[in-house]
PDB file of C-alpha atoms in Angstrom:
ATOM      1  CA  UNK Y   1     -14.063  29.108 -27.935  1.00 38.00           C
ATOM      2  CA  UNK Y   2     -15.850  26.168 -28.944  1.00 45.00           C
ATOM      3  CA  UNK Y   3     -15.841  24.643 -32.092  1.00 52.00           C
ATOM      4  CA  UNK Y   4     -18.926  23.447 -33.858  1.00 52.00           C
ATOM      5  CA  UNK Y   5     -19.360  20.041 -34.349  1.00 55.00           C
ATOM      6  CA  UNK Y   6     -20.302  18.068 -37.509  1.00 58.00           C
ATOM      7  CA  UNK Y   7     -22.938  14.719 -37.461  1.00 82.00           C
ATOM      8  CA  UNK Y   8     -19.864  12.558 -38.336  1.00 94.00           C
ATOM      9  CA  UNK Y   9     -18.446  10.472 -35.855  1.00 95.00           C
ATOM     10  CA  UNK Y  10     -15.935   7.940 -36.929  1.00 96.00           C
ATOM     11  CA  UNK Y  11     -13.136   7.630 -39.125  1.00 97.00           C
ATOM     12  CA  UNK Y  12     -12.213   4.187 -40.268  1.00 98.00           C
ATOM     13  CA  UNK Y  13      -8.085   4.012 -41.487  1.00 98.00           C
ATOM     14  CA  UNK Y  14      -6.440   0.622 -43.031  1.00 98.00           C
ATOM     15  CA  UNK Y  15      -3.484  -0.440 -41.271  1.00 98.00           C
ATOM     16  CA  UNK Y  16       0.324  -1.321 -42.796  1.00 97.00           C
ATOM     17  CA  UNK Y  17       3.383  -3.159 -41.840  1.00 95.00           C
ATOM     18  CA  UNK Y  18       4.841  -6.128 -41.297  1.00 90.00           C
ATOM     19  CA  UNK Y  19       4.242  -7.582 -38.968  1.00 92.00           C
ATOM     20  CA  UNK Y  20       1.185  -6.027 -37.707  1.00 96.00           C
ATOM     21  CA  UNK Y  21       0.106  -5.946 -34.385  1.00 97.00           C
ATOM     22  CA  UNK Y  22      -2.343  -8.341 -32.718  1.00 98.00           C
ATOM     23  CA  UNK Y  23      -5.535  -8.075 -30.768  1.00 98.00           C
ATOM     24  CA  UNK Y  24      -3.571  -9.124 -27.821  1.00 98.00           C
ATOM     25  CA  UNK Y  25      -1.598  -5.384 -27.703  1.00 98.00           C
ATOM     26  CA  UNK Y  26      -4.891  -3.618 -28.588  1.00 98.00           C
ATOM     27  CA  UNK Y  27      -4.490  -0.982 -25.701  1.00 97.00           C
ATOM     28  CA  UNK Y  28      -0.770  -0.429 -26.983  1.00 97.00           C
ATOM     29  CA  UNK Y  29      -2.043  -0.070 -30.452  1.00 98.00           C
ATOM     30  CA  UNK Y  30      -4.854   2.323 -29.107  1.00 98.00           C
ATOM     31  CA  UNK Y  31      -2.031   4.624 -26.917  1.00 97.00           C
ATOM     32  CA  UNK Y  32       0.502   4.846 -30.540  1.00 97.00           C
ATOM     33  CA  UNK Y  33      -2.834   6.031 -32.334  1.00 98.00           C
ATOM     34  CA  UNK Y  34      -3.829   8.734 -30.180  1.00 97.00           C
ATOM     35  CA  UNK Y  35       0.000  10.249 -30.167  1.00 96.00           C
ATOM     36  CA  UNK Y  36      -0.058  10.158 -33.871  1.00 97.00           C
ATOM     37  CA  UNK Y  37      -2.778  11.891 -34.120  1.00 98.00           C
ATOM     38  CA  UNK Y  38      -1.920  14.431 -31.572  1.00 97.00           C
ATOM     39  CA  UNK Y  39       1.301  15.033 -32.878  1.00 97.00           C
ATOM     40  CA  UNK Y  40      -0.571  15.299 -36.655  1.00 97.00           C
ATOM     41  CA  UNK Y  41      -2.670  17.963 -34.530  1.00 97.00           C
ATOM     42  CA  UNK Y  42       0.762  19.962 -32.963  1.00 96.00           C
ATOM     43  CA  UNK Y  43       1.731  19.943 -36.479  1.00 96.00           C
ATOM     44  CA  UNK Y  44      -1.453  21.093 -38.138  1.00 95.00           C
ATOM     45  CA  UNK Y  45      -3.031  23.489 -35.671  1.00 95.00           C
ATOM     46  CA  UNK Y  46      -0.650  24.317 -33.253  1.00 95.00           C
ATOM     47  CA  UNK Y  47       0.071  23.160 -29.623  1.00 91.00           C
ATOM     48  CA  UNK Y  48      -2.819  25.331 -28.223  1.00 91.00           C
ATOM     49  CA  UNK Y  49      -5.709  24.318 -30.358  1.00 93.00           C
ATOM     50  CA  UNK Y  50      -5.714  20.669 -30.269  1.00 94.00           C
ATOM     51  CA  UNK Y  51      -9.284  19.777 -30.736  1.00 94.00           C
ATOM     52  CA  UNK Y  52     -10.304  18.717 -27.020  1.00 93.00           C
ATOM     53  CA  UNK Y  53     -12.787  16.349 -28.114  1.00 94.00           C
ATOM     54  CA  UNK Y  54      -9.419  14.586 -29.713  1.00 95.00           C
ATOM     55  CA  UNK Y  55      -7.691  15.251 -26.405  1.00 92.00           C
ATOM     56  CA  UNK Y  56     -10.030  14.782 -24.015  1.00 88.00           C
ATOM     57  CA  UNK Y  57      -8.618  17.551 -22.032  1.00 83.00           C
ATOM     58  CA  UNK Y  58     -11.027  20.564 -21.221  1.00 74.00           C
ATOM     59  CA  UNK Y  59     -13.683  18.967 -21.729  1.00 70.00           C
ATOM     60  CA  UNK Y  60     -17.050  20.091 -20.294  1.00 67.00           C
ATOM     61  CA  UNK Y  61     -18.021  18.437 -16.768  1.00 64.00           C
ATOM     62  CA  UNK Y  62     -21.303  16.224 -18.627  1.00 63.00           C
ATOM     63  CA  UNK Y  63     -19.240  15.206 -21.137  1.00 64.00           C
ATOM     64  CA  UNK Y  64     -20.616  11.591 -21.053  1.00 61.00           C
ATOM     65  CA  UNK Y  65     -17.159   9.577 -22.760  1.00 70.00           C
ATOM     66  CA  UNK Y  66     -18.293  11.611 -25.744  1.00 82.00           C
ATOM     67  CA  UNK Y  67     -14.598  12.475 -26.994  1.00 91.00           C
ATOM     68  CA  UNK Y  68     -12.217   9.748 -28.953  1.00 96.00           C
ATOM     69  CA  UNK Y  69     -11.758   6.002 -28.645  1.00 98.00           C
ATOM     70  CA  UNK Y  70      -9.334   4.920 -30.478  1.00 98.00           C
ATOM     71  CA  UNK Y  71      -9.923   1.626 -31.213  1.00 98.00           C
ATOM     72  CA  UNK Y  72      -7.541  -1.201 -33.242  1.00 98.00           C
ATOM     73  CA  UNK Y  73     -10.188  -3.335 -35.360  1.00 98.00           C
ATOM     74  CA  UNK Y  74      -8.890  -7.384 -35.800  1.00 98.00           C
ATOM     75  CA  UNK Y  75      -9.743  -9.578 -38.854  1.00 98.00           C
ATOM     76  CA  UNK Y  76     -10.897 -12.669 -37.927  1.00 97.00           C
ATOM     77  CA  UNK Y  77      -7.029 -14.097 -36.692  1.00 98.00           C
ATOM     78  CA  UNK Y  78      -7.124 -11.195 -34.583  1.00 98.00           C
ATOM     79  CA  UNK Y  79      -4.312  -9.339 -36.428  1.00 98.00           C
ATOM     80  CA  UNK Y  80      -5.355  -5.651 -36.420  1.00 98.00           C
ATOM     81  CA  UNK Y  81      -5.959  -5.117 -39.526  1.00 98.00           C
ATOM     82  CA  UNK Y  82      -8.106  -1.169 -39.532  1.00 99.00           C
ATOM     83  CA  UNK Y  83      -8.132   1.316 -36.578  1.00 99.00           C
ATOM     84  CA  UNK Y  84     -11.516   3.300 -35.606  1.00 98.00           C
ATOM     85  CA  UNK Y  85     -11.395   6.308 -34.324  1.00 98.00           C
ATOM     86  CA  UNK Y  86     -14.748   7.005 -32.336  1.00 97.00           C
ATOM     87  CA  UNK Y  87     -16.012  10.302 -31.288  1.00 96.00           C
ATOM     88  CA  UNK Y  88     -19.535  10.041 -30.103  1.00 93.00           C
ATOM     89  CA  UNK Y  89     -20.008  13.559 -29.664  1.00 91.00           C
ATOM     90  CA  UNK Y  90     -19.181  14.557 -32.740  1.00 94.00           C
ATOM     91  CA  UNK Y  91     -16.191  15.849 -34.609  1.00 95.00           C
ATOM     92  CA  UNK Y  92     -14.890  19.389 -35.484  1.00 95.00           C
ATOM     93  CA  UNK Y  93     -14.164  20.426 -38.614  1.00 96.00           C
ATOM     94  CA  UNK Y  94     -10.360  20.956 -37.272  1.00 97.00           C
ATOM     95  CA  UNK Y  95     -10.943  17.309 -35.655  1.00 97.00           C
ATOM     96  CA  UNK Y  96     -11.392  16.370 -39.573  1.00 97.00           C
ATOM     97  CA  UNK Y  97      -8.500  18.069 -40.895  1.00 97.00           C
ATOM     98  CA  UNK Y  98      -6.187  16.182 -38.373  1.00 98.00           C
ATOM     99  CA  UNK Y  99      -7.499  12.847 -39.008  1.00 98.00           C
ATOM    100  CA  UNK Y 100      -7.574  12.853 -43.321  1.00 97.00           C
ATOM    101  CA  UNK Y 101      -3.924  14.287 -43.034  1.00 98.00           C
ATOM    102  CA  UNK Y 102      -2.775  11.378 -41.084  1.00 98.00           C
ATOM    103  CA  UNK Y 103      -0.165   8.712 -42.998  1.00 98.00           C
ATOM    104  CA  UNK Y 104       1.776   6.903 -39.954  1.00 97.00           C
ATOM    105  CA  UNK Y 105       1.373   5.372 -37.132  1.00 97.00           C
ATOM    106  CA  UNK Y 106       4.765   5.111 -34.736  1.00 94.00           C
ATOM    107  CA  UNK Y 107       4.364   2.025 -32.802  1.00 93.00           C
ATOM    108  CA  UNK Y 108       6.894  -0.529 -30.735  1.00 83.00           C
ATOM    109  CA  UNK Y 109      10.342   0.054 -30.929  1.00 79.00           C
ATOM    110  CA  UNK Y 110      10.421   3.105 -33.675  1.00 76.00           C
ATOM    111  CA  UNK Y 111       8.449   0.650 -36.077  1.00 86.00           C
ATOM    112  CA  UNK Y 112       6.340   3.406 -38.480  1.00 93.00           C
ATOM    113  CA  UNK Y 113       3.126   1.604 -39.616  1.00 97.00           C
ATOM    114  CA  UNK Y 114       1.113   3.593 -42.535  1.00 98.00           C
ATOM    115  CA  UNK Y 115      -2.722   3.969 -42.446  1.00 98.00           C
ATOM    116  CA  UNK Y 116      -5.133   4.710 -44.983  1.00 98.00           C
ATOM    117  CA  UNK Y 117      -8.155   6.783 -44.565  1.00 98.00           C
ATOM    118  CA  UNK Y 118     -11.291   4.732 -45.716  1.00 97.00           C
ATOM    119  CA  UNK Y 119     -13.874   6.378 -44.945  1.00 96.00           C
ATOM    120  CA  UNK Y 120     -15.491   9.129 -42.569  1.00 96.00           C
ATOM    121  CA  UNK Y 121     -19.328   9.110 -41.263  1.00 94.00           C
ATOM    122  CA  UNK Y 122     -21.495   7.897 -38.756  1.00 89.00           C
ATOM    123  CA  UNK Y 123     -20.153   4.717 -36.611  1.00 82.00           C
ATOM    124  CA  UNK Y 124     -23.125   2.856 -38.562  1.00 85.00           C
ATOM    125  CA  UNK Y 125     -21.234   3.401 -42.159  1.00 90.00           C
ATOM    126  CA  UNK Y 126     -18.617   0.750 -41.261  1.00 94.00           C
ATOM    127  CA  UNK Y 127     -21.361  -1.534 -40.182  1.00 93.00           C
ATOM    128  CA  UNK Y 128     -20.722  -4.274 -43.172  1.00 92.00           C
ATOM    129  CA  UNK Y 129     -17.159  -3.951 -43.065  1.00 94.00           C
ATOM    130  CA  UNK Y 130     -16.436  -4.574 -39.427  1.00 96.00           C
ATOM    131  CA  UNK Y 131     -18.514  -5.908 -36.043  1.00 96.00           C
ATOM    132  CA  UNK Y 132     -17.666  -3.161 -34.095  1.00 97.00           C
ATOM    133  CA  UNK Y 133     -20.188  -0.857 -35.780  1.00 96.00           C
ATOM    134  CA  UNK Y 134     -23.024  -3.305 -35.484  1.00 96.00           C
ATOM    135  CA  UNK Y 135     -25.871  -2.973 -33.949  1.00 96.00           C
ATOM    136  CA  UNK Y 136     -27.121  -6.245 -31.931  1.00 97.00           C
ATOM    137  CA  UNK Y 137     -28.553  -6.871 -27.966  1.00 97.00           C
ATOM    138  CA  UNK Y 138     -25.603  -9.357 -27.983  1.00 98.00           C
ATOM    139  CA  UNK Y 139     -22.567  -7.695 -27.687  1.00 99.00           C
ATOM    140  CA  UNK Y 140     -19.288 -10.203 -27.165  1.00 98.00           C
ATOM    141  CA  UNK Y 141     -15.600  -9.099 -25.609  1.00 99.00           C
ATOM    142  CA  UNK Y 142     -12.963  -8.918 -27.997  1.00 99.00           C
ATOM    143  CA  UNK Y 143     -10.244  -7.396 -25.601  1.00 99.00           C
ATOM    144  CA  UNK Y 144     -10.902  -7.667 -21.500  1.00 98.00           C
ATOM    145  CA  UNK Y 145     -13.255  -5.844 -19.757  1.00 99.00           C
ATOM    146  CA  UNK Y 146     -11.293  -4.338 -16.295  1.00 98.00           C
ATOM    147  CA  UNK Y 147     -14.204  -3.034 -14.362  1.00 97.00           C
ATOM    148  CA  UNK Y 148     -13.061   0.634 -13.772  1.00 96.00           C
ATOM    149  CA  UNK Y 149     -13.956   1.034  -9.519  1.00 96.00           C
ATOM    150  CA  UNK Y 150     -12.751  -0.824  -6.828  1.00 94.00           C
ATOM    151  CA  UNK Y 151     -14.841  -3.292  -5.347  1.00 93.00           C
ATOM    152  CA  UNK Y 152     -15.726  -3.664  -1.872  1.00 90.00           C
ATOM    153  CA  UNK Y 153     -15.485  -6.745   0.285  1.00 85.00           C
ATOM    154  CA  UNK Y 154     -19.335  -7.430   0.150  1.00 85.00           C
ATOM    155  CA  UNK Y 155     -19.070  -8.057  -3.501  1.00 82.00           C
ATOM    156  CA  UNK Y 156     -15.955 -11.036  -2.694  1.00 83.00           C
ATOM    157  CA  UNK Y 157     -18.566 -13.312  -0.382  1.00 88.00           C
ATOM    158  CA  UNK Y 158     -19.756 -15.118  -3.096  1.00 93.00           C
ATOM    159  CA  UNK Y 159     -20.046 -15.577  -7.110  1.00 92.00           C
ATOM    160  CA  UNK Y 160     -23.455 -14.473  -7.107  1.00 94.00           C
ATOM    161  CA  UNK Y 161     -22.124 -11.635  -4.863  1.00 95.00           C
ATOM    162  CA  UNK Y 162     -19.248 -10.590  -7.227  1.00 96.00           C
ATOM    163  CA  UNK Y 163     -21.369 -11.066 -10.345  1.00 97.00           C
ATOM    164  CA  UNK Y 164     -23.710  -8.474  -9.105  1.00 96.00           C
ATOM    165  CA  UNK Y 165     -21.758  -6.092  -7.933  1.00 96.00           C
ATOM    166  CA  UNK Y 166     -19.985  -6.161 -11.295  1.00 97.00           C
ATOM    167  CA  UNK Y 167     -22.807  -5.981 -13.482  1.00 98.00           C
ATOM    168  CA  UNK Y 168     -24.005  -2.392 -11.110  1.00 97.00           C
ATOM    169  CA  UNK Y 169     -20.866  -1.377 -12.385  1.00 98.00           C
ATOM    170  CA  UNK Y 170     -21.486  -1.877 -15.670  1.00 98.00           C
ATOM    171  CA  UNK Y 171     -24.625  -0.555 -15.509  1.00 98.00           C
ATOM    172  CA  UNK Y 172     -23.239   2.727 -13.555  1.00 97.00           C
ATOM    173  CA  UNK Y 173     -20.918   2.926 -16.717  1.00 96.00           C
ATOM    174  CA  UNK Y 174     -23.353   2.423 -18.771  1.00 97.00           C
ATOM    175  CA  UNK Y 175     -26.296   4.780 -17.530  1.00 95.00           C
ATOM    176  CA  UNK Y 176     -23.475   7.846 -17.662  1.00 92.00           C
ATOM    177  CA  UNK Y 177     -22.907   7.540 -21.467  1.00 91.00           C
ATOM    178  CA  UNK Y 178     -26.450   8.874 -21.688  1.00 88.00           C
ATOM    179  CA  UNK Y 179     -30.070   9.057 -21.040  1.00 85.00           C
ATOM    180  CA  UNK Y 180     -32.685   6.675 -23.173  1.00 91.00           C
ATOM    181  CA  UNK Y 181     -29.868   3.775 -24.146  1.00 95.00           C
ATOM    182  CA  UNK Y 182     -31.207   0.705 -23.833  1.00 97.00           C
ATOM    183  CA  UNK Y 183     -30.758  -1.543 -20.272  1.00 98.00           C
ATOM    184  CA  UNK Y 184     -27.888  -4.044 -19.924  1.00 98.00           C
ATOM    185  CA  UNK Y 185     -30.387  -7.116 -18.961  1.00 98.00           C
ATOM    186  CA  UNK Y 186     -27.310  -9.329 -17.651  1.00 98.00           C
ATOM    187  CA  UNK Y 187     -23.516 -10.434 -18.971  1.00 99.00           C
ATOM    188  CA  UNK Y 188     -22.147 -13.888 -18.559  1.00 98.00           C
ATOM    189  CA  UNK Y 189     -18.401 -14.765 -18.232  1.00 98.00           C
ATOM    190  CA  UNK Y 190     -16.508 -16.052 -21.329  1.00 98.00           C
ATOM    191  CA  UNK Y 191     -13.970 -18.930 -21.247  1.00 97.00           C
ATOM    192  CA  UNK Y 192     -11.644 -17.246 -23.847  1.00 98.00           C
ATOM    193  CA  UNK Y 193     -11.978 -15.534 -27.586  1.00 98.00           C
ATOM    194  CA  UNK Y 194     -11.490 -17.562 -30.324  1.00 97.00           C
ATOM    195  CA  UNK Y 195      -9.503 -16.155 -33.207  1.00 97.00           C
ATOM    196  CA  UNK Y 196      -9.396 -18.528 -35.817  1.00 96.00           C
ATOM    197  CA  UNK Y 197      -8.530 -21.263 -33.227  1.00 95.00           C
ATOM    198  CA  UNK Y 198      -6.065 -19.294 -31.737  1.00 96.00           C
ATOM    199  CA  UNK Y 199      -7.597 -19.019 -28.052  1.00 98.00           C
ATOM    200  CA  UNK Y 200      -6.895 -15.876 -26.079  1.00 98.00           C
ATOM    201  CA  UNK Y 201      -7.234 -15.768 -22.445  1.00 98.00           C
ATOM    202  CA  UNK Y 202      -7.275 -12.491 -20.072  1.00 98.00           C
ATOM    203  CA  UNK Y 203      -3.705 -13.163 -19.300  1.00 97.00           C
ATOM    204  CA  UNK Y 204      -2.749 -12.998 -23.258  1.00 98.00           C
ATOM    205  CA  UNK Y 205      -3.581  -9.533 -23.417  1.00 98.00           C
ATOM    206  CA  UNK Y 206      -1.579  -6.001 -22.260  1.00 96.00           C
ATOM    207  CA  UNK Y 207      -4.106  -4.636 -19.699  1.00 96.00           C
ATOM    208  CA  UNK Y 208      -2.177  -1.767 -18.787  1.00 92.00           C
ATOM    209  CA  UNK Y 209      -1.918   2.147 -19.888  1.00 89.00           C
ATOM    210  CA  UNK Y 210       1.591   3.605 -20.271  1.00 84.00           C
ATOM    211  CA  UNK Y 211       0.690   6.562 -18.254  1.00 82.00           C
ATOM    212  CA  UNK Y 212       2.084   6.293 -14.709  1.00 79.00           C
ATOM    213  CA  UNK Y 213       0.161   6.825 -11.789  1.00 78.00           C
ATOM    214  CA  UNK Y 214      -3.163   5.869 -12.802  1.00 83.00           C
ATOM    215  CA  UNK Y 215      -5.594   4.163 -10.516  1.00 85.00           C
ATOM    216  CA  UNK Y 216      -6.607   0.982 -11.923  1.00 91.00           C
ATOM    217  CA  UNK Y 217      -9.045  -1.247  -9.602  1.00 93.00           C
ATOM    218  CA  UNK Y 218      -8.695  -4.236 -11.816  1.00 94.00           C
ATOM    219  CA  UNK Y 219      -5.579  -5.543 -13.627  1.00 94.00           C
ATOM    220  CA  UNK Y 220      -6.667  -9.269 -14.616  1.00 95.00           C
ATOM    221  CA  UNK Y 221      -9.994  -8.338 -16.254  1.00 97.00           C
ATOM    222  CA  UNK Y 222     -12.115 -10.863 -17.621  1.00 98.00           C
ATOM    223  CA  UNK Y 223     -14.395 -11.598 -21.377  1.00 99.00           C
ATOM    224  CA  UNK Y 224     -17.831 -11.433 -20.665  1.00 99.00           C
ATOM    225  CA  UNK Y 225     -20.890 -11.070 -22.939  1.00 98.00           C
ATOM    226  CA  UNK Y 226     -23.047  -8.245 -22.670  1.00 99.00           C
ATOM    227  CA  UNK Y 227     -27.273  -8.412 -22.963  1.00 98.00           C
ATOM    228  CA  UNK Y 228     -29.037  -5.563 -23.965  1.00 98.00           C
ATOM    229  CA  UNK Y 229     -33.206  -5.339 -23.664  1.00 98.00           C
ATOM    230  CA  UNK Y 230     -32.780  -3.940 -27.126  1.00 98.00           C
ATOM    231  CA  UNK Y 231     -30.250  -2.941 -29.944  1.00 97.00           C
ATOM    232  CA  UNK Y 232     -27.673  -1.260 -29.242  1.00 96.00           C
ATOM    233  CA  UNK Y 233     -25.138   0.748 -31.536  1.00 94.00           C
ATOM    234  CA  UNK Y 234     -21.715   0.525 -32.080  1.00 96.00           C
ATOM    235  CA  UNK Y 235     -18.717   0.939 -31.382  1.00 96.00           C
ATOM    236  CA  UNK Y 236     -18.938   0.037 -27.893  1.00 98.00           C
ATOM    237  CA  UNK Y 237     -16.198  -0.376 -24.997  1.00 98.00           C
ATOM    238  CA  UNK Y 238     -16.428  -0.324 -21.634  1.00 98.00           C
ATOM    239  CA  UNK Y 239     -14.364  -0.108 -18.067  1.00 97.00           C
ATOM    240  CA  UNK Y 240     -10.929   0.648 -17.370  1.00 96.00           C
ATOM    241  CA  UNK Y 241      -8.697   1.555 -20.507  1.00 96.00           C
ATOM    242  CA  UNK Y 242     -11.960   1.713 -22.984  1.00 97.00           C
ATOM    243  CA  UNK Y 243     -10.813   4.893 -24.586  1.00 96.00           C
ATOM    244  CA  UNK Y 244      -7.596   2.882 -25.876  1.00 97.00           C
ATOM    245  CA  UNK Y 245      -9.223  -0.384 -27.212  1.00 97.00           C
ATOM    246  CA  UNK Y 246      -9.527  -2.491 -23.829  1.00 98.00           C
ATOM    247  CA  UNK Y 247     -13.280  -3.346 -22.839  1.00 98.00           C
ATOM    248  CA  UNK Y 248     -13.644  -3.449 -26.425  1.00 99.00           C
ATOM    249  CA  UNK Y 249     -17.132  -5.254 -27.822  1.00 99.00           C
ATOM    250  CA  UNK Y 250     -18.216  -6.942 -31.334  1.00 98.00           C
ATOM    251  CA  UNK Y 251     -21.463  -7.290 -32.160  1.00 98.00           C
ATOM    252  CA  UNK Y 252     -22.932 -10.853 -32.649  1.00 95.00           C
ATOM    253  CA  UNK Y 253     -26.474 -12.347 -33.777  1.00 80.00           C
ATOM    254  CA  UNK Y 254     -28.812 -12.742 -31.128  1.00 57.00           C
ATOM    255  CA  UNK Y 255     -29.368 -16.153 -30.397  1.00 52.00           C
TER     256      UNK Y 255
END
């Protein structure tokens, strides 16, 4: 039976330990968020009604990526600092239940972090706190982008040939998250991402899920910056891993 859904979509939590993790194990981060909260589900509800929009199992076949990211949220050094859980579609009133009872976070090698709930609401309510809420038509990499289906030797003639046949990904990935969003006019390929100086190439970050056996077209990925023909909403993350904080997108002043 399905459960009704509320208008709220994000939950915002404040992240503890020492040391904290960096931007640069975002999808790791991501993976330890998603089994604390499933286990805080087990716990709470009961093995068989984890809400699926938490999950992402049983989900309906157009369900456009509208159950959980879980998404680490850096401070300017690019120490993750928050964690924002996403759920575009919207979450259940069990969905709620499981995320204000959360405390911990198990991450690395048995290392318990704590969390703090800050707030719940629409992805918008975080907007002056953090730049993955914004709302801009410039939208900058923060973690790589892995572009989730294999290319085909067409695409490998040429950089015009490649960028292309990326951005129709993109765009395919884009156009499936729902009808009326605003066009992705064109991206551009990004040296690095400065953190306070500290420089982070591709090859910095963990690009890969701990799940076994998953097909995964791209495993160096690249930091691009997105153009939109008008504001778009936040969060936002894109390609392979974007449920678990790769892909991952801040908002920046159009210039």
């Amino acid at each position: 039976m399905a459960r009704a859904r509320t208008t709220l979509t994000s939950a915002r939590f404040a992240l503890y330990g020492k040391p904290l993790p960096r931007i640069e194990d975002a999808i790791r981060m991501g993976e330890a968020l998603r089994a604390a909260v499933m286990g805080q589900a087990k716990r709470l509800l009961g093995d068989d009604n984890i809400p699926r929009e938490l999950s992402g199992h049983d989900l309906p076949d157009d369900n456009r990526h509208g159950h959980a990211f879980w998404l680490p949220d850096p401070d300017e050094r690019g120490v993750i600092t928050h964690l924002l859980v996403h759920v575009p579609g919207g979450l259940s009133a069990d969905a709620l239940r499981t995320l204000t009872a959360l405390t911990t976070v198990r991450y690395g090698d048995d290392e318990r972090l704590r969390v703090m709930l800050e707030g719940v609401g629409a992805g918008s309510l975080f907007r002056a706190q953090t730049p993955l809420a914004g709302e801009s038509t410039l939208w900058r990499s923060l973690t790589p982008y892995l572009h989730p289906w294999h290319l085909k030797k067409p695409a490998m003639r040429s950089p015009e040939a490649l960028h292309q046949a990326l951005l129709a990904q993109l765009r395919k990935e884009w156009h499936a998250r729902g009808e009326g969003l605003p066009e992705i006019l064109d991206f551009r390929e990004l040296p690095d991402c400065d953190f306070s100086g500290r420089r982070l190439k591709p090859l910095h970050y963990h690009r890969f899920r701990r799940k076994r056996g998953l097909t995964q077209p791209d495993t160096l990925g690249r930091l691009i910056e997105l153009r939109f023909a008008a504001p778009v909403r936040g969060p936002l993350a894109l390609g392979f891993g974007c449920h678990y904080g790769l892909g991952l997108f801040a908002s920046v002043d159009a210039e």
